[in-house]
PDB file of C-alpha atoms in Angstrom:
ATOM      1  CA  UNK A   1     -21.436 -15.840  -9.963  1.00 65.00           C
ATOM      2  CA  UNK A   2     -19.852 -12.765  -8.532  1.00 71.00           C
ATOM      3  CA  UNK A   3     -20.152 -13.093  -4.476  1.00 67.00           C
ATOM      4  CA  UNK A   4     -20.478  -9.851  -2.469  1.00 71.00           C
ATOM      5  CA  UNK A   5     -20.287  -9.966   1.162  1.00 68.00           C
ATOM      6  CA  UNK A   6     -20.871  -6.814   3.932  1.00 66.00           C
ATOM      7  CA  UNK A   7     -22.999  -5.380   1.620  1.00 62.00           C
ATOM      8  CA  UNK A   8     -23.490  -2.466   4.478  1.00 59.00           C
ATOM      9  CA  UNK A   9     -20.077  -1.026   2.986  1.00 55.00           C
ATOM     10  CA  UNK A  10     -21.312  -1.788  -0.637  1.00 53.00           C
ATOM     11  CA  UNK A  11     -21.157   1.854  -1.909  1.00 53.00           C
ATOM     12  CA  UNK A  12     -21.425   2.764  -5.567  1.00 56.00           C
ATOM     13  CA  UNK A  13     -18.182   1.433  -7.085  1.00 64.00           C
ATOM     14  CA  UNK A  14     -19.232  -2.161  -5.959  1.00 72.00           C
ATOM     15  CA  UNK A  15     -22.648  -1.376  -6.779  1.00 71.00           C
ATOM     16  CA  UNK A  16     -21.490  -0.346  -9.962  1.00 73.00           C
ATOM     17  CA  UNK A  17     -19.516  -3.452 -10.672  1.00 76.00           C
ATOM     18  CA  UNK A  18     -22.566  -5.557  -9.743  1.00 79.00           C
ATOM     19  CA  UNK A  19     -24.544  -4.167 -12.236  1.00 79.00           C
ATOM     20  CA  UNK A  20     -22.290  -4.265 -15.095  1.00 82.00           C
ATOM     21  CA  UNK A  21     -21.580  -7.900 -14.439  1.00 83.00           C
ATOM     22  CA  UNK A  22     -25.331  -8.472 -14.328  1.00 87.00           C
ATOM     23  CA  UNK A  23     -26.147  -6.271 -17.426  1.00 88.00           C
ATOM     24  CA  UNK A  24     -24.206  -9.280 -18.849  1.00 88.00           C
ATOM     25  CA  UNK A  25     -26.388 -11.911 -17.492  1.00 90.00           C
ATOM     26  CA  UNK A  26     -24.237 -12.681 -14.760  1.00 87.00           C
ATOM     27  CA  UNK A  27     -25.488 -14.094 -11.269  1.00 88.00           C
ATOM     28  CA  UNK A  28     -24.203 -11.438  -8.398  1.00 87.00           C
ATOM     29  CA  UNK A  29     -24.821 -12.757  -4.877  1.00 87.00           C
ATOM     30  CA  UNK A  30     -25.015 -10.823  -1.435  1.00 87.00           C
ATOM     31  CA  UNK A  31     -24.358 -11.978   1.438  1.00 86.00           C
ATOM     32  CA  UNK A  32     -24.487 -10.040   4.743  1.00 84.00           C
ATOM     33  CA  UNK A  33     -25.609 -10.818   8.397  1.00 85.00           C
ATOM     34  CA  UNK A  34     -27.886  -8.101   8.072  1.00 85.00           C
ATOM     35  CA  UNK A  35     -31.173  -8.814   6.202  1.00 88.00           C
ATOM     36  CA  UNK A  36     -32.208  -5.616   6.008  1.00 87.00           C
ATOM     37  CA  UNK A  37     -28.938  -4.815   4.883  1.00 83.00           C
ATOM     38  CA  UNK A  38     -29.329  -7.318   1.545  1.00 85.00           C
ATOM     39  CA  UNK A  39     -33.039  -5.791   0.579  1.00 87.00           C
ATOM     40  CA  UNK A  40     -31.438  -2.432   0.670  1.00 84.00           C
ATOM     41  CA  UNK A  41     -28.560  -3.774  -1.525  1.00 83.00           C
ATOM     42  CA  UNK A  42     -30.881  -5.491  -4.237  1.00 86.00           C
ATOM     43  CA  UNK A  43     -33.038  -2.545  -4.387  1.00 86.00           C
ATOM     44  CA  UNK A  44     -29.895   0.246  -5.096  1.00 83.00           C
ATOM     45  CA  UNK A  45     -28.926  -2.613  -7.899  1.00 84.00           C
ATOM     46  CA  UNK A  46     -32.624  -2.941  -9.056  1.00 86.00           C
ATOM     47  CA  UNK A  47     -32.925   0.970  -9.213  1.00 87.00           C
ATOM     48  CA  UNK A  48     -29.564   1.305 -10.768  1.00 85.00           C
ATOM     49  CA  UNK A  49     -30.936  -0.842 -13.773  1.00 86.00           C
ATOM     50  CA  UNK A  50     -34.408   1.163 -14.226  1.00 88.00           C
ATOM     51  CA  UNK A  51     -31.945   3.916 -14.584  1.00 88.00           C
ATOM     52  CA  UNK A  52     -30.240   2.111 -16.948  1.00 86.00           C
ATOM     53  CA  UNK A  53     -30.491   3.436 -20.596  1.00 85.00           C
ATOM     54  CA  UNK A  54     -30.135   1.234 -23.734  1.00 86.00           C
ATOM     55  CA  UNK A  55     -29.568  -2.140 -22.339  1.00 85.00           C
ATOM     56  CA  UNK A  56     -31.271  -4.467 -24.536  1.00 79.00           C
ATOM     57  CA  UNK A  57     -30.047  -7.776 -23.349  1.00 75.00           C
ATOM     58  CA  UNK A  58     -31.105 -10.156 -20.469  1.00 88.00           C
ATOM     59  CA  UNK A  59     -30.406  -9.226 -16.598  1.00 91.00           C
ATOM     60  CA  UNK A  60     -28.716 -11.649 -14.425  1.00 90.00           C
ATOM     61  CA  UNK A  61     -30.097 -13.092 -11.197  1.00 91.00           C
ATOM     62  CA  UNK A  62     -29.278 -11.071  -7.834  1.00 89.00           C
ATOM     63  CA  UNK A  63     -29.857 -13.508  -4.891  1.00 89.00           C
ATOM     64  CA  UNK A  64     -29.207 -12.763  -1.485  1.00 90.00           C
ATOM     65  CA  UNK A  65     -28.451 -15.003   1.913  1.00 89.00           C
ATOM     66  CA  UNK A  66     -27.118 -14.961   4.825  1.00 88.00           C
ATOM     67  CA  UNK A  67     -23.131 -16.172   5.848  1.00 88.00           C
ATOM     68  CA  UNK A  68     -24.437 -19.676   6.355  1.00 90.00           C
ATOM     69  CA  UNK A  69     -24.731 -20.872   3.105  1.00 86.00           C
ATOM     70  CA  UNK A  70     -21.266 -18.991   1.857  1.00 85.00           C
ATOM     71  CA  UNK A  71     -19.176 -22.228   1.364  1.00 86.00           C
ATOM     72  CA  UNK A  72     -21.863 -23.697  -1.070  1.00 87.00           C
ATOM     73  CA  UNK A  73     -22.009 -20.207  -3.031  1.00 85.00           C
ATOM     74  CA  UNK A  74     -18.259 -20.098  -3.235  1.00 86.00           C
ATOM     75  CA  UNK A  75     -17.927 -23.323  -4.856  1.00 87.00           C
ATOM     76  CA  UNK A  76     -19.701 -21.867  -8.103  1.00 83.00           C
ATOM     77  CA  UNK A  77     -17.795 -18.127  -7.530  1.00 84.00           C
ATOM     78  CA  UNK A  78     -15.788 -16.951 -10.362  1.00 80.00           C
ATOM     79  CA  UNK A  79     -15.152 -13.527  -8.378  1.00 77.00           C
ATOM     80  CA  UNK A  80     -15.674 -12.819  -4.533  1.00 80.00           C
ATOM     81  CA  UNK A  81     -15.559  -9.254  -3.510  1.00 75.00           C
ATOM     82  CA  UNK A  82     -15.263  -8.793   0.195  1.00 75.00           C
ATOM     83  CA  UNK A  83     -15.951  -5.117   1.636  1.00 69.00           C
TER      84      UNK A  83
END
């Protein structure tokens, strides 16, 4: 899992590194205070992909949730980016 959290700063370099971990079937996870915030953050990833040319393997998840639930996301983490 690669962890995001403020996605409301998440330009396109993080944006960019979410998708190419989950071009590889990695699991990225949001996390912001902001709900709004997170559907706006799936959907730039989700459009980024359509836009995607050649990829021929399998997507990884993108889940999103709030702070609350961060200490149970970081246990599985293998990279937490924090913008």
């Amino acid at each position: 899992i690669v962890l995001v959290t403020g996605v409301q700063t998440c330009a396109l370099p993080i944006s960019a590194e979410c998708l190419q971990w989950s071009s590889r079937g990695g699991h990225v996870h949001l996390v912001d205070l902001d709900e709004k915030q997170l559907q706006e953050g799936r959907l730039y990833i989700q459009q980024l992909r359509a836009a995607t040319v050649g990829h021929d393997g399998n997507w990884g998840d993108i889940t999103t949730s709030s702070p609350n639930s961060l200490k149970s996301i970081l246990q599985d983490a293998w990279l937490v980016i924090e913008v």
